[in-house]
mmCIF file of the C-alpha atoms, coordinates in Angstrom:
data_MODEL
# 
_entry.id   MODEL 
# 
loop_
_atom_site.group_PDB 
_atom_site.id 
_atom_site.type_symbol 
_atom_site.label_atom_id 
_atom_site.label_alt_id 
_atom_site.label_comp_id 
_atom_site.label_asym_id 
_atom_site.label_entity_id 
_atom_site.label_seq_id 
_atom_site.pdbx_PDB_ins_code 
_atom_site.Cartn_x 
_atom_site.Cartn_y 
_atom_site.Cartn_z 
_atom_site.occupancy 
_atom_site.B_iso_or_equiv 
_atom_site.pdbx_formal_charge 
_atom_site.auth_seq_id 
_atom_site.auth_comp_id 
_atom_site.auth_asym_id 
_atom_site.auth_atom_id 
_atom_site.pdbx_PDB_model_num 
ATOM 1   C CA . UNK A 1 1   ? 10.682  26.471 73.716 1.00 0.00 ? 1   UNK A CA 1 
ATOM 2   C CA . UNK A 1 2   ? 7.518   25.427 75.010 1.00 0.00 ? 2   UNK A CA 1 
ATOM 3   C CA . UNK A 1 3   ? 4.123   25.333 72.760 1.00 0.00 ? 3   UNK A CA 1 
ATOM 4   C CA . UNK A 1 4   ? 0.831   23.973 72.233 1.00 0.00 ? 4   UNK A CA 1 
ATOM 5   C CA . UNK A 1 5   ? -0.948  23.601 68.739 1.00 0.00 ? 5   UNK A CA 1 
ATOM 6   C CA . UNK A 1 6   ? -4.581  22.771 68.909 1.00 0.00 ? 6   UNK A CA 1 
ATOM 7   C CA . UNK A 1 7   ? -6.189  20.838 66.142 1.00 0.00 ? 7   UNK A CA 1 
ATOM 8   C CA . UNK A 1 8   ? -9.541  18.803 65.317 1.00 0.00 ? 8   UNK A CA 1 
ATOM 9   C CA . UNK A 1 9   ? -11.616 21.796 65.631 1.00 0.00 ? 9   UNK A CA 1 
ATOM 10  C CA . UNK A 1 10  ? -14.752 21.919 62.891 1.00 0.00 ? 10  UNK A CA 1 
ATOM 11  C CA . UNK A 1 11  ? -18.501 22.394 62.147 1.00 0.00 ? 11  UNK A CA 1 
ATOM 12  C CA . UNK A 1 12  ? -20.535 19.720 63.405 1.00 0.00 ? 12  UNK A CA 1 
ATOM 13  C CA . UNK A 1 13  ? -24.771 19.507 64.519 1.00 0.00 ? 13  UNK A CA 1 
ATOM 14  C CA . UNK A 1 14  ? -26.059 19.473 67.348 1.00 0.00 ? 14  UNK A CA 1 
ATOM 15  C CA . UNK A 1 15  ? -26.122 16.139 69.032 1.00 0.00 ? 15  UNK A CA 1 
ATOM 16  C CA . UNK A 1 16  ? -23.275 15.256 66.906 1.00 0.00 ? 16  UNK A CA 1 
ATOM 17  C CA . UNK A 1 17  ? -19.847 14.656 68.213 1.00 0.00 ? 17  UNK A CA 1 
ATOM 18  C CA . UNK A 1 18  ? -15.837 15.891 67.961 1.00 0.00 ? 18  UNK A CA 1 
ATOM 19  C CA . UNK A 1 19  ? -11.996 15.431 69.081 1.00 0.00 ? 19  UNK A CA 1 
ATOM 20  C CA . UNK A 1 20  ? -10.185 18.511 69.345 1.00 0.00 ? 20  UNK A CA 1 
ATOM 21  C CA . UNK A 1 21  ? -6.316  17.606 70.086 1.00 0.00 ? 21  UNK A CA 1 
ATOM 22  C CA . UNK A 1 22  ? -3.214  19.749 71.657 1.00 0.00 ? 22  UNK A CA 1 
ATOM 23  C CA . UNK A 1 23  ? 0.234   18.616 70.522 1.00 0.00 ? 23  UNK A CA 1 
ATOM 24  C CA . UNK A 1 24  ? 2.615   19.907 72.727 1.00 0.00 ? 24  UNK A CA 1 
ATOM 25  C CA . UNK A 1 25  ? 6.681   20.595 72.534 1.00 0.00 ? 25  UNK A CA 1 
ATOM 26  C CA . UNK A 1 26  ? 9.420   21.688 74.816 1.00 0.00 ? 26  UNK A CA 1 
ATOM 27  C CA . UNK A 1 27  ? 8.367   20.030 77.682 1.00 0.00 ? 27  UNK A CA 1 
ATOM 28  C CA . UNK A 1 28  ? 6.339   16.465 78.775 1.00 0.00 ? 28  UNK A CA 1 
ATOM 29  C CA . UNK A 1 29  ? 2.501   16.310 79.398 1.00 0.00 ? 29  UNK A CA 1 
ATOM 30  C CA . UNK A 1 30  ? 3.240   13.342 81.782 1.00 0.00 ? 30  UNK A CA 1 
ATOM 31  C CA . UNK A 1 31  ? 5.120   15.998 83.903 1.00 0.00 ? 31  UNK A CA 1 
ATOM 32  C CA . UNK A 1 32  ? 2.720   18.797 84.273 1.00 0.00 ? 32  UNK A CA 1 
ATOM 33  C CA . UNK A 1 33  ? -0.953  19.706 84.520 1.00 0.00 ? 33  UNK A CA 1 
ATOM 34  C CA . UNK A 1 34  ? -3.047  20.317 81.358 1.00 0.00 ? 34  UNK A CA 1 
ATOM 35  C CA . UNK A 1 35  ? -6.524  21.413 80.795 1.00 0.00 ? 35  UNK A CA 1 
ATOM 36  C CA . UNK A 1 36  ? -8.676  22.735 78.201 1.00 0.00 ? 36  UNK A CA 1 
ATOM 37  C CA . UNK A 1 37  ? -10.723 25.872 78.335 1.00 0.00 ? 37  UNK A CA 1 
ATOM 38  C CA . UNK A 1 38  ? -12.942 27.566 75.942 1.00 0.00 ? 38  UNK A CA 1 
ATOM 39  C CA . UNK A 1 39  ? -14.235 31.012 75.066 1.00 0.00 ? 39  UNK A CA 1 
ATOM 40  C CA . UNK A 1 40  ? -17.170 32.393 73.042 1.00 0.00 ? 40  UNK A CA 1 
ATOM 41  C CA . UNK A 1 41  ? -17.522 35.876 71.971 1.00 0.00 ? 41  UNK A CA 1 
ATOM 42  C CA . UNK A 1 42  ? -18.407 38.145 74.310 1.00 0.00 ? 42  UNK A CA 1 
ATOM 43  C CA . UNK A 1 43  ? -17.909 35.454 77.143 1.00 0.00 ? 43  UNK A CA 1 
ATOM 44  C CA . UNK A 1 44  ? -15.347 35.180 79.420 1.00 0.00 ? 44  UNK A CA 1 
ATOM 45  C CA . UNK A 1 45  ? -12.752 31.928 79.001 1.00 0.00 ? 45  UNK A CA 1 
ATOM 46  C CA . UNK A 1 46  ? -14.300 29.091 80.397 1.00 0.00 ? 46  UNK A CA 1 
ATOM 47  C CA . UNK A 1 47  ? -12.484 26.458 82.501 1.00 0.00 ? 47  UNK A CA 1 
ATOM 48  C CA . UNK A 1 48  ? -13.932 23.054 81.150 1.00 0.00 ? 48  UNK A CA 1 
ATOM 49  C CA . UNK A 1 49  ? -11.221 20.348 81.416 1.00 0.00 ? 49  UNK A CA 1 
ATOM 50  C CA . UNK A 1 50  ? -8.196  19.119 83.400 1.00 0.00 ? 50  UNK A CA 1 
ATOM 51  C CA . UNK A 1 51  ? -5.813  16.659 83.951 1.00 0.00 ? 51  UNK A CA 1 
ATOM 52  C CA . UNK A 1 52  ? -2.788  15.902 86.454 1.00 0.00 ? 52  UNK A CA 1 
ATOM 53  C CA . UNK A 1 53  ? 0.051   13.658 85.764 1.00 0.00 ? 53  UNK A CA 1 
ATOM 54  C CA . UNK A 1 54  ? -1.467  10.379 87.318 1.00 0.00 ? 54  UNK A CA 1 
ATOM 55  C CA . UNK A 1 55  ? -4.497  10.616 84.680 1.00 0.00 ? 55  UNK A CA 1 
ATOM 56  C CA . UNK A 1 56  ? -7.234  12.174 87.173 1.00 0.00 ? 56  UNK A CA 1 
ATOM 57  C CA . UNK A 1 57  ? -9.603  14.307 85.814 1.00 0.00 ? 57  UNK A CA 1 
ATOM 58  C CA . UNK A 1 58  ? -11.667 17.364 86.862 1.00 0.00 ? 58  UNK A CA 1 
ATOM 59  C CA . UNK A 1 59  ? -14.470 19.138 84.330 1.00 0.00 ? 59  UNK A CA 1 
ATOM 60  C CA . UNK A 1 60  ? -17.023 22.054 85.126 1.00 0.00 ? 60  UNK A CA 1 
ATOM 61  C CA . UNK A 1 61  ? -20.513 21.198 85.032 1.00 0.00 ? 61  UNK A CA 1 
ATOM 62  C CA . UNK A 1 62  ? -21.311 22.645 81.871 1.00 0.00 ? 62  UNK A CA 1 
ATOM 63  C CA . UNK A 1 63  ? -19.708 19.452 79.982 1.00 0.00 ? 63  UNK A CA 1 
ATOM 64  C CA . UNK A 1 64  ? -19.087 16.737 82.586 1.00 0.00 ? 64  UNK A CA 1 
ATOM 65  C CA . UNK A 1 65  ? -20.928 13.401 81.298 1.00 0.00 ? 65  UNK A CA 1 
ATOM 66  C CA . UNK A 1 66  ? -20.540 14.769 77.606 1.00 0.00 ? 66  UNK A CA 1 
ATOM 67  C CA . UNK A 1 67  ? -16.914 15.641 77.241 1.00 0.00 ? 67  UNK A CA 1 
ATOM 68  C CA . UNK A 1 68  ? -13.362 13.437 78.013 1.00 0.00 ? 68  UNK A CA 1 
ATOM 69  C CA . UNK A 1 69  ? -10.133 15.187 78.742 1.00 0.00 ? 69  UNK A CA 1 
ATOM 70  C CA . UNK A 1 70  ? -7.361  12.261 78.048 1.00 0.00 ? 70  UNK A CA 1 
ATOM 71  C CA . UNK A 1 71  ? -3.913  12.213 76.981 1.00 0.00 ? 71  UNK A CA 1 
ATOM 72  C CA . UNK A 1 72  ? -1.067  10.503 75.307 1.00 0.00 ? 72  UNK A CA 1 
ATOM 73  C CA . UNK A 1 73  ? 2.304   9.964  76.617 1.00 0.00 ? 73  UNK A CA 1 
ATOM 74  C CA . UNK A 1 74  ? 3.711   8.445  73.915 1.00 0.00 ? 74  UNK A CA 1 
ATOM 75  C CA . UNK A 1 75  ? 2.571   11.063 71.425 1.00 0.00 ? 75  UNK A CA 1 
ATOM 76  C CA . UNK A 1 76  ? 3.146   14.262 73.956 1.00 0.00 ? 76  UNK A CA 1 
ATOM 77  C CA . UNK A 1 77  ? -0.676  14.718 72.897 1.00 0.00 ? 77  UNK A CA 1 
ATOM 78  C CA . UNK A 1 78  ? -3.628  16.036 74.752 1.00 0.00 ? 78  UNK A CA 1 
ATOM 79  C CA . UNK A 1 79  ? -7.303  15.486 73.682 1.00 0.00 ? 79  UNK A CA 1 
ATOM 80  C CA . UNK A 1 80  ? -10.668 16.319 74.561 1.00 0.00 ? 80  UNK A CA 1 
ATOM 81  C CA . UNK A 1 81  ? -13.666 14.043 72.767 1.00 0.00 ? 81  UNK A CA 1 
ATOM 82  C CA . UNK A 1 82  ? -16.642 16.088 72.505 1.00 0.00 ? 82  UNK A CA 1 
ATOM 83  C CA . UNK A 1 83  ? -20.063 13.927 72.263 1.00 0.00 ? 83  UNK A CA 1 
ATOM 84  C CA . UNK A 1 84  ? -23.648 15.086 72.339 1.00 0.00 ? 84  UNK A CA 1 
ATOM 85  C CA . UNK A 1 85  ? -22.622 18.821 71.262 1.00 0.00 ? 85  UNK A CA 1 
ATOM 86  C CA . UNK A 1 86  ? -25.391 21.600 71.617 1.00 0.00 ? 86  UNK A CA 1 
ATOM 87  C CA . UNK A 1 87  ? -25.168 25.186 70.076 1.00 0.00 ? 87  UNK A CA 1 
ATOM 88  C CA . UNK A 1 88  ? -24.121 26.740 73.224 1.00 0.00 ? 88  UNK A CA 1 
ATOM 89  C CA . UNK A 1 89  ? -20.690 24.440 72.908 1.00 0.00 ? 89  UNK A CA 1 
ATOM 90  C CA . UNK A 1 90  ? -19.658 26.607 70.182 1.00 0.00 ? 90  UNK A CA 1 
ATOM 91  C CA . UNK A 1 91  ? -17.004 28.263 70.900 1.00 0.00 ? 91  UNK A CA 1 
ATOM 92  C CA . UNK A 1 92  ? -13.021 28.667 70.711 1.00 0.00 ? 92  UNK A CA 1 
ATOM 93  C CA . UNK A 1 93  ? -11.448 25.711 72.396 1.00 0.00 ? 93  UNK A CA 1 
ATOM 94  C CA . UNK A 1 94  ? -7.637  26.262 74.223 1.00 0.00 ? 94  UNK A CA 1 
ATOM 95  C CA . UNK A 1 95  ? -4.996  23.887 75.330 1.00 0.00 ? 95  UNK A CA 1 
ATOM 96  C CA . UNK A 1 96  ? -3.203  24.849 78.292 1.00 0.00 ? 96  UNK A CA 1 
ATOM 97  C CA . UNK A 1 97  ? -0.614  23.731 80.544 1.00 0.00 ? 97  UNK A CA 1 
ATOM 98  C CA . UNK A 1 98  ? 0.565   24.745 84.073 1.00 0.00 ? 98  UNK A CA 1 
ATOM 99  C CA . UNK A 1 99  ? 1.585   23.119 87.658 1.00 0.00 ? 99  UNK A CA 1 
ATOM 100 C CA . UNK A 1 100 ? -1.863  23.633 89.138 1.00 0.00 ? 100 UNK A CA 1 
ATOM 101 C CA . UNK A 1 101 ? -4.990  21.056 89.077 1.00 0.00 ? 101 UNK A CA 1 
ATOM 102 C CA . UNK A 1 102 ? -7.477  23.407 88.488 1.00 0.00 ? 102 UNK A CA 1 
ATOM 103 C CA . UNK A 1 103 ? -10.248 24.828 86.200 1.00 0.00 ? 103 UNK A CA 1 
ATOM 104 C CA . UNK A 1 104 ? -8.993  28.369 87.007 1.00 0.00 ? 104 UNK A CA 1 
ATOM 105 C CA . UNK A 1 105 ? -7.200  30.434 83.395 1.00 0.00 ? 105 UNK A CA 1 
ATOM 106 C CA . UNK A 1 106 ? -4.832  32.491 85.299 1.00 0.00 ? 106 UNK A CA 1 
ATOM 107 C CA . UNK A 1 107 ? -3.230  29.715 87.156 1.00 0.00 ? 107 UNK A CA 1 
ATOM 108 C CA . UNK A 1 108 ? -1.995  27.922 83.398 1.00 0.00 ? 108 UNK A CA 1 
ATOM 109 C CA . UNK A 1 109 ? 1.457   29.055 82.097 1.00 0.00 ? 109 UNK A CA 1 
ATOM 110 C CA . UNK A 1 110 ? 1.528   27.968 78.694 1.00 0.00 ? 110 UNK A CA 1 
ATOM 111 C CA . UNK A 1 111 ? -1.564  28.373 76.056 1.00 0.00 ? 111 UNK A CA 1 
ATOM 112 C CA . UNK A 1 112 ? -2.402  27.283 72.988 1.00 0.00 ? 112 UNK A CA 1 
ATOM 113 C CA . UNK A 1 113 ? -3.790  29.448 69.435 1.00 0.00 ? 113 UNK A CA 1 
ATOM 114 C CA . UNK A 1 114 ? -7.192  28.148 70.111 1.00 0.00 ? 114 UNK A CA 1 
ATOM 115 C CA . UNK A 1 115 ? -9.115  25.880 67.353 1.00 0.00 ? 115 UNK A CA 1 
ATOM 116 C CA . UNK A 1 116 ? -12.694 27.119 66.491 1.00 0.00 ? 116 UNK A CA 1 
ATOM 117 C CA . UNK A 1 117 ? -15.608 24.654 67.218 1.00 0.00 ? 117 UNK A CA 1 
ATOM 118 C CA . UNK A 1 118 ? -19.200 25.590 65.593 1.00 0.00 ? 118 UNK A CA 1 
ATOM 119 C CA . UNK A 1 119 ? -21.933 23.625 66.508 1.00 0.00 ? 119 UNK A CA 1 
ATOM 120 C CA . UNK A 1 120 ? -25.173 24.308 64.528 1.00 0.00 ? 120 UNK A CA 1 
ATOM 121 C CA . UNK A 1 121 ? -29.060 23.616 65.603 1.00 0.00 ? 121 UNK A CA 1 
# 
């Protein structure tokens, strides 16, 4: 059975800085693609972060330069390292996994609970 438990998520300031992880079972993060999306109330679910097997990478304007999507192998493990947070980051943060490279919600299979992440001014 496949599934995806986010943790890492918290309170932090603005400016300040956090790692949100996905551990995943029932199936290999090397083998598939994985990304990370987010969604505040009232906001549609934002596509933020992605990876493909090989390690490349592919993040919406809204974070690129601030955020890193990475993963581990080893550890079946999926991060993304927040840095220089602002209020409008706050949000709740999903792992996802699916056979497409892209930023697009519909087009991941498996998802996550979701880990809140409050950042205050």
């Amino acid at each position: 059975q496949v599934q995806l438990v986010e943790s890492g998520g918290g309170s932090v300031q603005a400016g300040g800085a956090l790692r949100v992880s996905c551990a995943a079972s029932g199936y290999a993060v090397s083998s598939v693609y994985m990304g990370w999306f987010r969604q505040a109330p009232g906001k549609e679910r934002e596509g933020i972060a992605s990876i493909d097997r090989f390690g490349t990478t592919l993040y919406a304007d809204s974070v690129k330069g601030r955020f890193t999507i990475s993963k581990d192998n080893a550890k079946n493990t999926l991060y993304l390292e927040m840095n220089s947070l602002k209020p409008e980051d706050t949000a709740m943060y999903y792992c996802a996994a699916g056979y497409i490279f892209t930023l697009r919600s519909p087009d991941y299979i498996y998802w996550g609970q979701g880990t809140q992440v409050t950042v205050s001014s």
